[in-house]
Coordinates of C-alpha atoms in Angstrom, one line a residue:
Chain A
M1 CA 81.0 77.1 -121.4
S2 CA 78.0 75.6 -123.0
D3 CA 79.2 72.4 -124.3
G4 CA 82.4 70.4 -123.8
Q5 CA 83.5 69.8 -127.0
I6 CA 87.4 69.5 -127.6
V7 CA 88.6 70.9 -131.0
V8 CA 92.2 70.1 -131.9
S9 CA 93.2 71.8 -135.2
G10 CA 96.5 71.8 -136.9
L11 CA 98.3 71.0 -133.7
T12 CA 102.0 70.5 -134.1
K13 CA 105.1 70.2 -131.8
H14 CA 108.5 69.8 -133.1
Y15 CA 111.3 68.9 -130.6
R16 CA 115.0 69.3 -131.7
N17 CA 115.0 66.4 -134.3
V18 CA 111.5 64.8 -134.0
R19 CA 108.0 65.9 -135.1
A20 CA 106.4 64.6 -132.0
V21 CA 103.0 65.8 -133.3
D22 CA 102.5 66.7 -137.0
N23 CA 99.4 68.9 -138.0
L24 CA 96.9 66.8 -136.0
S25 CA 93.2 67.6 -136.1
F26 CA 90.4 66.0 -134.5
T27 CA 87.2 66.8 -132.5
V28 CA 85.8 65.2 -129.2
E29 CA 82.2 65.2 -128.6
P30 CA 80.4 65.5 -125.3
G31 CA 78.5 62.4 -123.8
R32 CA 80.7 60.0 -125.3
V33 CA 83.9 58.2 -124.3
T34 CA 86.6 58.9 -126.9
G35 CA 89.6 56.6 -127.0
F36 CA 92.8 58.2 -128.2
L37 CA 94.9 55.3 -129.5
G38 CA 98.3 55.1 -130.8
P39 CA 101.6 53.1 -130.3
N40 CA 104.0 54.1 -127.7
G41 CA 105.6 57.3 -128.9
A42 CA 102.9 58.3 -131.4
G43 CA 102.5 61.7 -129.7
K44 CA 99.5 61.0 -127.4
T45 CA 100.8 62.5 -124.3
T46 CA 102.2 65.4 -125.9
T47 CA 99.0 66.1 -127.7
L48 CA 97.0 65.9 -124.4
R49 CA 99.5 68.2 -122.8
M50 CA 99.3 70.6 -125.5
I51 CA 95.4 70.6 -125.2
L52 CA 95.9 71.4 -121.3
N53 CA 98.6 74.4 -121.9
L54 CA 101.5 72.3 -120.1
V55 CA 103.3 72.2 -123.5
T56 CA 103.5 75.0 -125.9
P57 CA 102.6 74.0 -129.5
T58 CA 105.0 74.9 -132.2
A59 CA 101.8 75.5 -134.4
G60 CA 98.1 75.1 -134.1
A61 CA 95.7 75.3 -131.3
A62 CA 93.3 73.2 -129.1
T63 CA 90.1 74.6 -127.6
I64 CA 87.8 73.2 -125.0
G65 CA 84.2 74.3 -125.4
G66 CA 85.6 77.1 -127.6
Q67 CA 88.2 78.5 -125.3
R68 CA 91.8 77.7 -125.0
Y69 CA 92.8 76.0 -121.8
A70 CA 95.0 79.1 -120.6
D71 CA 92.0 81.4 -121.1
L72 CA 89.7 79.5 -118.7
A73 CA 89.0 81.5 -115.6
E74 CA 88.4 78.5 -113.5
P75 CA 90.0 75.6 -115.3
L76 CA 89.5 72.9 -112.8
R77 CA 85.7 73.7 -112.9
H78 CA 85.7 72.9 -116.7
V79 CA 88.4 70.3 -117.2
G80 CA 89.7 67.6 -115.0
A81 CA 92.9 65.7 -116.2
V82 CA 94.7 62.6 -115.0
L83 CA 98.3 62.7 -116.4
E84 CA 100.6 60.6 -114.4
A85 CA 99.9 57.8 -111.9
S86 CA 102.4 59.4 -109.4
S87 CA 101.7 63.1 -109.3
A88 CA 101.5 63.8 -105.6
H89 CA 104.2 64.4 -103.0
K90 CA 105.3 61.1 -101.6
G91 CA 105.2 62.3 -97.9
R92 CA 101.8 64.1 -98.2
T93 CA 98.4 62.2 -97.2
G94 CA 95.9 61.6 -100.1
L95 CA 93.4 64.0 -98.3
N96 CA 95.8 66.6 -97.8
H97 CA 97.0 66.5 -101.5
L98 CA 93.3 67.0 -102.6
R99 CA 93.1 70.1 -100.0
V100 CA 96.1 71.6 -101.5
V101 CA 94.9 71.3 -105.1
A102 CA 91.3 72.6 -103.9
A103 CA 93.0 75.6 -102.2
G104 CA 94.9 76.5 -105.2
A105 CA 91.9 76.2 -107.4
G106 CA 89.7 78.2 -105.1
L107 CA 87.3 75.2 -104.4
P108 CA 85.7 74.5 -101.1
R109 CA 87.7 72.3 -98.8
Q110 CA 85.0 69.8 -98.3
R111 CA 85.2 68.8 -102.0
A112 CA 88.4 67.0 -101.0
D113 CA 86.4 64.6 -98.8
E114 CA 83.8 64.4 -101.2
V115 CA 85.9 63.2 -104.4
L116 CA 87.9 61.0 -102.0
A117 CA 84.5 59.2 -101.1
M118 CA 83.6 59.1 -104.8
V119 CA 86.7 56.9 -105.6
G120 CA 86.4 54.9 -102.7
L121 CA 89.7 56.1 -100.9
T122 CA 88.2 57.3 -97.7
P123 CA 89.7 54.7 -95.6
A124 CA 93.2 55.7 -96.9
A125 CA 92.6 59.4 -96.4
K126 CA 95.2 60.0 -93.8
R127 CA 97.8 57.6 -95.3
K128 CA 100.8 59.1 -97.0
F129 CA 101.0 58.9 -100.8
K130 CA 104.0 56.8 -100.8
G131 CA 102.0 54.0 -99.1
Y132 CA 99.5 53.9 -101.8
S133 CA 99.3 51.0 -104.4
L134 CA 99.3 51.9 -108.2
G135 CA 95.5 51.5 -108.2
M136 CA 95.1 53.9 -105.3
R137 CA 97.3 56.4 -107.0
Q138 CA 95.0 56.0 -110.3
R139 CA 92.0 56.6 -108.1
L140 CA 93.6 59.6 -106.2
G141 CA 94.3 61.0 -109.7
I142 CA 90.8 60.8 -110.7
A143 CA 89.8 62.3 -107.4
T144 CA 92.1 65.2 -108.2
A145 CA 90.4 65.5 -111.6
M146 CA 86.8 65.4 -110.2
L147 CA 87.5 68.2 -107.7
G148 CA 86.0 70.7 -109.6
D149 CA 83.1 68.6 -111.0
P150 CA 84.4 69.2 -114.6
K151 CA 82.3 68.9 -117.7
V152 CA 85.4 67.5 -119.5
L153 CA 87.7 64.6 -118.5
I154 CA 91.1 64.0 -120.2
L155 CA 93.0 60.9 -118.9
D156 CA 96.4 59.7 -120.0
E157 CA 96.6 55.9 -119.9
P158 CA 94.5 55.5 -117.0
A159 CA 94.5 51.8 -117.2
N160 CA 98.2 51.5 -116.8
G161 CA 99.3 49.2 -114.0
L162 CA 95.6 48.5 -113.0
D163 CA 94.4 45.1 -112.0
P164 CA 91.3 43.5 -113.7
E165 CA 89.3 44.7 -110.9
G166 CA 90.6 48.2 -111.1
I167 CA 90.2 48.3 -115.0
R168 CA 86.5 47.3 -114.5
W169 CA 86.1 49.9 -112.0
M170 CA 87.7 52.6 -114.3
R171 CA 85.8 51.6 -117.2
D172 CA 82.3 51.9 -115.4
F173 CA 83.4 55.2 -113.9
L174 CA 84.2 56.6 -117.1
K175 CA 81.2 55.3 -118.9
S176 CA 79.0 56.7 -116.2
L177 CA 80.5 60.1 -116.6
A178 CA 79.9 60.1 -120.3
A179 CA 76.4 59.0 -119.6
Q180 CA 76.1 62.1 -117.5
G181 CA 76.9 64.2 -120.6
R182 CA 80.5 64.8 -119.9
T183 CA 83.2 64.7 -122.5
V184 CA 85.7 61.9 -121.7
L185 CA 89.0 61.7 -123.8
V186 CA 91.1 58.6 -122.7
S187 CA 94.3 57.8 -124.3
S188 CA 95.6 54.2 -124.4
H189 CA 97.5 51.6 -126.2
L190 CA 95.5 48.9 -124.7
L191 CA 93.3 48.3 -127.7
S192 CA 91.1 45.6 -126.3
E193 CA 90.2 47.8 -123.4
M194 CA 89.2 50.6 -125.8
Q195 CA 87.0 48.2 -127.7
L196 CA 85.1 47.7 -124.3
L197 CA 85.1 51.4 -123.2
A198 CA 85.1 53.8 -126.1
D199 CA 82.2 55.1 -128.3
D200 CA 84.5 57.1 -130.6
L201 CA 88.1 56.4 -131.6
V202 CA 91.0 58.8 -132.7
I203 CA 93.9 56.7 -133.9
I204 CA 97.3 58.4 -134.4
A205 CA 100.8 57.2 -135.4
A206 CA 103.9 59.0 -135.7
G207 CA 102.3 62.2 -134.6
Q208 CA 99.8 62.0 -137.5
L209 CA 96.0 61.3 -137.5
I210 CA 95.3 58.0 -139.0
T211 CA 91.6 57.7 -138.7
Q212 CA 88.8 59.1 -136.3
G213 CA 85.0 58.2 -135.9
P214 CA 82.7 55.9 -134.1
V215 CA 84.2 52.5 -133.1
D216 CA 81.8 50.6 -135.5
E217 CA 82.7 53.0 -138.4
V218 CA 86.5 52.7 -137.7
M219 CA 86.0 48.9 -137.7
G220 CA 83.6 49.0 -140.6
S221 CA 86.2 50.7 -142.6
M222 CA 88.2 47.6 -142.4
S223 CA 85.3 45.3 -143.3
G224 CA 87.1 44.3 -146.5
N225 CA 89.1 42.2 -144.2
T226 CA 86.0 40.2 -142.8
Q227 CA 86.6 36.6 -143.2
V228 CA 84.5 33.5 -142.8
R229 CA 85.9 30.6 -141.0
V230 CA 84.5 27.2 -142.2
R231 CA 85.3 23.7 -141.2
T232 CA 84.2 20.7 -143.4
P233 CA 85.3 17.0 -143.9
Q234 CA 84.9 17.8 -147.8
A235 CA 87.2 20.8 -148.0
E236 CA 88.1 20.2 -151.7
A237 CA 84.4 20.0 -152.9
L238 CA 83.7 23.2 -150.9
T239 CA 86.6 25.2 -152.3
G240 CA 85.7 24.2 -155.8
V241 CA 82.1 25.7 -155.1
L242 CA 83.2 28.7 -153.5
A243 CA 85.9 29.4 -156.2
A244 CA 83.0 29.5 -158.7
Q245 CA 81.4 32.4 -156.4
Q246 CA 84.7 34.6 -156.9
A247 CA 85.5 33.7 -153.3
T248 CA 89.1 33.3 -152.1
V249 CA 89.9 30.3 -149.9
T250 CA 92.8 29.8 -148.0
P251 CA 93.7 27.0 -145.4
G252 CA 93.3 28.1 -141.8
G253 CA 96.0 26.1 -140.4
D254 CA 94.1 24.0 -138.0
G255 CA 91.9 22.1 -140.7
A256 CA 89.6 25.0 -141.2
L257 CA 89.3 27.1 -144.1
L258 CA 89.3 31.0 -144.4
V259 CA 87.0 32.5 -146.8
T260 CA 87.2 36.0 -147.9
G261 CA 85.0 37.9 -150.6
V262 CA 81.7 36.4 -149.6
D263 CA 79.6 36.6 -146.4
A264 CA 78.7 33.5 -144.2
P265 CA 75.2 33.1 -145.6
T266 CA 76.5 32.8 -149.1
V267 CA 79.1 30.1 -147.8
G268 CA 76.3 28.2 -146.1
R269 CA 73.9 28.3 -149.0
A270 CA 76.8 27.1 -151.4
A271 CA 77.4 24.2 -149.1
L272 CA 73.8 23.3 -148.7
T273 CA 73.2 23.3 -152.6
A274 CA 76.5 21.4 -153.2
G275 CA 75.4 18.8 -150.3
V276 CA 78.7 19.6 -148.5
E277 CA 78.6 18.9 -144.7
L278 CA 79.5 21.7 -142.5
H279 CA 80.9 21.6 -138.9
E280 CA 81.5 25.3 -138.3
L281 CA 80.7 28.4 -140.0
T282 CA 81.6 31.8 -138.3
T283 CA 82.1 35.3 -139.5
E284 CA 85.4 36.7 -138.0
R285 CA 85.3 40.5 -137.8
P286 CA 88.7 41.8 -137.4
D287 CA 89.3 42.8 -133.9
L288 CA 90.5 46.4 -133.1
E289 CA 94.0 45.1 -132.5
R290 CA 94.3 43.9 -135.9
V291 CA 92.6 47.2 -137.3
F292 CA 95.0 49.1 -135.4
L293 CA 98.1 47.3 -136.3
D294 CA 97.1 47.6 -139.9
L295 CA 96.5 51.1 -139.7
T296 CA 99.6 52.0 -138.0
A297 CA 101.9 49.5 -139.7
G298 CA 105.3 50.7 -140.3
K299 CA 104.8 53.9 -138.4
A300 CA 105.3 52.7 -135.0
G301 CA 108.9 52.5 -135.0
I302 CA 111.4 54.3 -132.9
R303 CA 111.7 57.9 -134.1
Chain B
M1 CA 96.2 85.1 -102.4
R2 CA 94.6 81.8 -102.7
L3 CA 97.7 80.5 -104.4
V4 CA 99.9 81.7 -101.4
R5 CA 97.4 79.8 -99.1
A6 CA 97.9 76.7 -101.3
E7 CA 101.7 77.1 -101.2
L8 CA 101.7 77.4 -97.4
L9 CA 99.4 74.2 -97.1
K10 CA 101.9 72.4 -99.3
I11 CA 104.7 73.2 -96.8
R12 CA 102.7 72.7 -93.8
T13 CA 101.6 69.2 -94.9
T14 CA 105.1 67.9 -95.5
N15 CA 108.1 67.5 -93.3
A16 CA 110.6 69.8 -94.7
W17 CA 109.7 73.0 -92.7
W18 CA 110.1 71.5 -89.2
L19 CA 113.3 69.7 -90.4
F20 CA 114.8 72.7 -91.8
G21 CA 113.4 74.7 -88.7
L22 CA 115.1 72.3 -86.5
G23 CA 118.3 72.4 -88.2
A24 CA 118.3 76.3 -88.2
L25 CA 117.6 76.3 -84.3
V26 CA 120.5 73.8 -83.8
M27 CA 122.7 76.0 -85.8
L28 CA 121.5 79.1 -83.8
A29 CA 122.3 77.7 -80.7
L30 CA 125.8 76.9 -81.8
A31 CA 126.3 80.2 -83.4
F32 CA 125.0 82.0 -80.2
L33 CA 127.5 80.0 -78.2
V34 CA 130.6 81.0 -80.4
N35 CA 129.5 84.6 -80.6
A36 CA 129.1 84.7 -76.8
V37 CA 132.7 83.2 -76.3
N38 CA 133.8 85.7 -78.7
A39 CA 132.2 88.5 -77.2
I40 CA 133.7 87.8 -73.8
Q41 CA 137.1 87.6 -75.1
L42 CA 137.1 90.8 -77.0
L43 CA 135.1 92.9 -74.7
N44 CA 137.1 91.9 -71.6
N45 CA 140.5 92.1 -73.1
P46 CA 140.2 94.6 -75.8
E47 CA 143.8 95.6 -75.7
D48 CA 145.2 92.1 -75.6
V49 CA 145.8 92.1 -79.2
P50 CA 148.6 89.6 -80.3
A51 CA 151.0 90.8 -83.0
M52 CA 149.3 91.5 -86.2
S53 CA 149.2 94.1 -89.1
P54 CA 148.0 97.5 -88.3
E55 CA 144.9 97.0 -90.5
Q56 CA 143.9 93.7 -88.6
A57 CA 144.6 95.4 -85.4
E58 CA 142.2 98.0 -86.4
Q59 CA 139.8 95.5 -87.4
V60 CA 139.9 93.8 -83.9
R61 CA 139.6 97.0 -82.1
A62 CA 136.5 97.9 -84.1
Q63 CA 135.1 94.7 -83.1
A64 CA 135.9 95.0 -79.6
D65 CA 132.9 97.4 -79.3
V66 CA 129.9 96.5 -77.2
V67 CA 127.6 97.7 -79.9
F68 CA 129.1 95.5 -82.4
Q69 CA 129.0 92.5 -80.4
A70 CA 125.5 93.2 -79.2
A71 CA 124.5 93.4 -82.9
N72 CA 126.4 90.3 -83.4
L73 CA 124.7 88.2 -80.8
Y74 CA 121.1 89.5 -81.5
T75 CA 121.4 88.4 -85.1
S76 CA 123.2 85.0 -84.2
G77 CA 122.7 82.2 -86.5
Q78 CA 122.2 84.2 -89.6
F79 CA 124.7 82.4 -91.7
F80 CA 123.2 79.1 -91.4
G81 CA 119.6 80.4 -91.0
L82 CA 119.7 81.9 -94.5
L83 CA 121.0 78.6 -95.8
F84 CA 117.9 76.9 -94.5
V85 CA 115.7 79.6 -95.7
M86 CA 117.2 79.2 -99.1
L87 CA 116.8 75.6 -99.1
L88 CA 113.3 75.9 -98.1
G89 CA 112.7 78.2 -101.2
I90 CA 114.6 75.7 -103.5
V91 CA 112.2 72.9 -102.2
V92 CA 109.3 74.8 -102.8
V93 CA 110.1 74.9 -106.5
T94 CA 111.9 71.5 -106.9
N95 CA 109.3 69.5 -105.0
E96 CA 106.8 70.2 -107.9
F97 CA 109.2 68.5 -110.4
Y98 CA 110.5 65.9 -108.1
H99 CA 107.0 64.7 -107.1
Q100 CA 105.6 65.6 -110.6
T101 CA 103.0 67.8 -108.9
A102 CA 103.8 70.7 -111.2
T103 CA 101.4 69.2 -113.8
T104 CA 98.6 69.4 -111.4
T105 CA 99.5 73.0 -110.0
F106 CA 99.6 74.4 -113.5
L107 CA 96.4 72.7 -114.5
A108 CA 94.7 74.5 -111.6
T109 CA 96.5 77.7 -112.4
P110 CA 97.5 78.0 -116.0
R111 CA 98.7 81.7 -115.3
R112 CA 102.2 80.6 -114.2
T113 CA 103.6 83.9 -113.4
A114 CA 101.0 83.7 -110.6
V115 CA 102.1 80.6 -109.4
V116 CA 105.8 81.7 -109.3
L117 CA 104.8 84.9 -107.4
A118 CA 102.9 82.8 -104.7
K119 CA 106.2 80.7 -104.4
L120 CA 108.2 83.8 -104.0
V121 CA 105.8 85.3 -101.5
T122 CA 105.6 82.0 -99.6
A123 CA 109.4 81.7 -99.6
A124 CA 109.7 85.3 -98.3
L125 CA 107.1 84.6 -95.6
F126 CA 108.8 81.6 -94.5
G127 CA 112.1 83.6 -94.3
A128 CA 110.3 86.2 -92.1
V129 CA 109.1 83.3 -89.8
F130 CA 112.5 82.0 -89.4
W131 CA 113.7 85.6 -88.6
L132 CA 111.0 86.1 -86.2
V133 CA 111.7 82.8 -84.4
T134 CA 115.4 83.1 -84.3
T135 CA 115.1 87.0 -83.2
A136 CA 112.7 86.1 -80.5
L137 CA 115.2 83.6 -79.0
T138 CA 118.4 85.8 -79.5
I139 CA 117.1 88.9 -78.0
P140 CA 116.2 87.6 -74.6
S141 CA 119.4 85.4 -74.6
T142 CA 121.5 88.4 -75.5
M143 CA 120.1 90.5 -72.7
I144 CA 120.4 87.8 -70.1
F145 CA 124.2 87.3 -71.2
F146 CA 125.0 90.9 -71.1
A147 CA 123.1 91.3 -67.8
V148 CA 125.3 88.5 -66.3
K149 CA 128.5 89.9 -67.9
D150 CA 127.5 93.3 -66.7
F151 CA 127.4 95.1 -70.2
D152 CA 124.9 97.5 -71.4
N153 CA 122.8 95.5 -73.9
H154 CA 122.2 98.6 -76.1
F155 CA 118.8 97.2 -77.2
G156 CA 116.7 100.0 -78.7
D157 CA 119.8 101.7 -80.1
W158 CA 119.4 102.6 -83.7
E159 CA 122.5 100.5 -84.8
I160 CA 120.9 97.5 -83.1
T161 CA 117.5 98.0 -84.6
R162 CA 118.8 98.7 -88.1
A163 CA 120.9 95.3 -87.7
L164 CA 117.7 93.4 -86.7
L165 CA 115.6 94.9 -89.5
L166 CA 118.2 94.5 -92.2
N167 CA 118.4 90.9 -90.8
L168 CA 114.8 90.5 -91.8
L169 CA 115.4 91.7 -95.1
A170 CA 118.2 89.3 -95.6
Y171 CA 116.0 86.2 -94.6
V172 CA 113.3 87.4 -96.7
L173 CA 115.4 87.9 -99.8
W174 CA 117.2 84.5 -99.3
G175 CA 113.9 82.9 -99.4
I176 CA 113.5 84.5 -102.9
F177 CA 117.0 83.4 -104.0
G178 CA 115.9 79.9 -103.1
V179 CA 113.1 80.1 -105.3
G180 CA 115.0 81.5 -108.2
F181 CA 117.7 78.9 -107.7
G182 CA 115.2 76.1 -107.7
V183 CA 113.9 77.1 -111.0
L184 CA 117.3 77.3 -112.6
I185 CA 118.2 73.8 -111.5
R186 CA 115.1 71.8 -111.4
S187 CA 116.7 68.7 -110.0
Q188 CA 116.0 68.6 -106.2
I189 CA 119.3 67.0 -105.0
G190 CA 121.1 68.9 -107.8
A191 CA 119.8 72.3 -106.7
T192 CA 120.3 71.5 -103.0
I193 CA 123.9 70.4 -103.2
T194 CA 124.9 73.0 -105.6
A195 CA 123.3 75.7 -103.3
V196 CA 125.0 74.3 -100.1
V197 CA 128.4 74.0 -101.8
L198 CA 128.1 77.5 -103.2
Y199 CA 127.0 79.0 -100.1
L200 CA 129.6 77.4 -97.8
L201 CA 132.6 77.2 -100.1
G202 CA 131.8 80.2 -102.2
T203 CA 131.8 82.4 -99.3
T204 CA 135.2 81.3 -98.2
A205 CA 136.6 81.0 -101.8
A206 CA 135.4 84.6 -102.3
S207 CA 137.0 86.1 -99.5
I208 CA 140.2 84.3 -100.4
I209 CA 140.1 85.5 -103.9
F210 CA 139.4 89.2 -102.8
T211 CA 142.3 89.2 -100.4
L212 CA 144.6 88.0 -103.0
L213 CA 143.5 90.5 -105.5
R214 CA 143.6 93.2 -102.9
V215 CA 147.3 92.2 -102.0
W216 CA 148.2 91.6 -105.8
L217 CA 146.8 95.1 -106.9
D218 CA 147.6 96.8 -103.7
A219 CA 144.2 98.5 -103.7
E220 CA 142.2 98.7 -100.5
W221 CA 138.9 99.2 -102.5
I222 CA 139.0 95.7 -103.8
S223 CA 138.2 94.3 -100.5
E224 CA 135.0 96.5 -100.4
L225 CA 133.9 94.8 -103.6
Q226 CA 133.3 91.6 -101.7
V227 CA 130.0 92.8 -101.0
I228 CA 128.9 91.7 -104.4
V229 CA 129.1 88.2 -102.9
P230 CA 125.5 87.6 -101.5
S231 CA 126.4 85.9 -98.3
I232 CA 129.0 88.6 -97.4
A233 CA 126.5 91.2 -98.3
S234 CA 124.1 89.7 -95.7
Q235 CA 126.8 89.6 -93.1
L236 CA 127.5 93.2 -93.7
M237 CA 123.9 94.2 -93.4
I238 CA 123.8 93.0 -89.6
T239 CA 127.0 94.7 -88.4
G240 CA 126.1 97.2 -85.7
T241 CA 129.1 99.4 -86.2
E242 CA 131.1 100.3 -89.6
L243 CA 134.1 98.2 -89.9
P244 CA 137.2 99.7 -91.5
G245 CA 137.6 98.4 -95.0
S246 CA 133.9 97.6 -95.3
P247 CA 131.2 99.6 -97.2
P248 CA 128.1 100.9 -95.3
Q249 CA 125.3 98.5 -94.3
W250 CA 122.8 99.7 -97.0
V251 CA 125.1 98.7 -99.8
G252 CA 124.8 95.2 -98.6
A253 CA 121.0 95.5 -98.6
A254 CA 121.1 97.1 -102.1
V255 CA 123.2 94.3 -103.5
L256 CA 120.8 91.5 -102.0
I257 CA 117.7 93.4 -103.4
G258 CA 119.4 93.4 -106.7
Y259 CA 120.1 89.7 -106.6
A260 CA 116.4 89.0 -105.5
V261 CA 115.0 91.0 -108.4
V262 CA 117.3 89.2 -110.9
T263 CA 116.7 85.7 -109.6
G264 CA 113.1 86.3 -109.3
T265 CA 112.6 87.7 -112.6
I266 CA 114.8 84.9 -114.5
G267 CA 112.8 82.3 -112.5
T268 CA 109.4 83.7 -113.6
L269 CA 110.5 84.0 -117.3
I270 CA 111.9 80.5 -117.5
V271 CA 108.7 78.9 -115.8
R272 CA 106.5 80.7 -118.2
R273 CA 108.2 79.4 -121.2
R274 CA 109.0 75.9 -120.1
D275 CA 107.1 72.7 -121.1
I276 CA 105.8 70.6 -118.3
G277 CA 106.2 67.1 -119.0

């Protein structure tokens, strides 16, 4: 497998009454962290499970490095996946869990110790899984995924239930993996987290693709919504000046004005020319959360 | 082969195997005790038969045979031993769903047929180990018991060897049933309870139904049909001598093999198609 590109084409899954995933196509590039975003029930997990041959698609296909998952001779050496927080036998120790997986995948036994050290779980190696905290379970999941030193990492909601320390660790870890040239696909509904972590975004809702591209581009596509917040004791004078420049001015609620249609330098210059005193002048880019809600509006409901 | 090793490791790293093993050993001790008492009764007083129908009397006389009793003692504990082997087979499958490890297993091995085959082999191996341990205990126990009671232990007779070997086959096949059953009923608790109830009550219920049918239709061959019930087929396999009203031992083996092939095949087909999630 030369590169770790993931190609999803026309992927569709129908359950009895629901189109969980509907003709979904996107690509995931190596060397980058790709955030797979969507509201709960958008079909993220089903999509990931179809990529991994755990769920049979109704139509369409997904390939990893040009091959379907089922056709990979040594899948764990190519792809590592973290799907549920609690996917180990409760009565088995963390180390034994890794040894079982290594044995099944034909990987050397000492890989279990190595990946356990990699995620910092060595002190808990001989503790049973039921005694693990949620954060430790996530780390064990990542250790399992790293057993075969794969080129491609697929993670389903890895930040779920993690404390801030754990989220930070996860973010740094995934970024370092992408920096090594690996492909990292991370699903999440935590948008703020994706803003800090992802290079690319794939956003879906109701099983359909909403948009995909680099984070900046996705945000940029919404730049029409960029607004300028300005605070001034001479609100009426400024409103009049800006109205002449085709800008729309609305009260911001806390005494500030929200200006759309012109950028911040234009507002500042207009104020200077008109001799209007300014106390605040900020460009407000819409955060990912707003973009996300705008994009998926009306599609997130219960289906 | 590495999948079988992984499956064996899965069992060894959890508690189920020795709990079931312990259960089987306790039941083995009890069964041996009951069988021994029974043997003393029948072998010492073969003619001390209370009033009963001619067929029943014939049955009892057939059982009052040293070879029959020897085979019965050598294979003591089969009834519950098979139950525990089946439960182990069930757990081998249902654990994967109960603890959500099926995902990890099928990620490592997308060829699901291979995974099911490994589970079948593993359950069969464990059945064989259970047989080995129980037999290693019953053979010396029986020899000592017969020596004390001054009966010939008949060890080495073809009837006894056949009973022991067919008993091994039964243990192996019940491990396979367990896996098939676990695939059909994914819920660990559901599968376990259903299997235990079917095994314990089903055996008795089947006996009653067949007896009623035989009386109702007044046809002797009906009771020979009992062999289609797996647990009755297993019991038939380990009899040392042919009992009146029962088909020969190989029929029991054939019936069990049939069930094992059917449950193994159905289980494999289901797992291949099922969505994991």
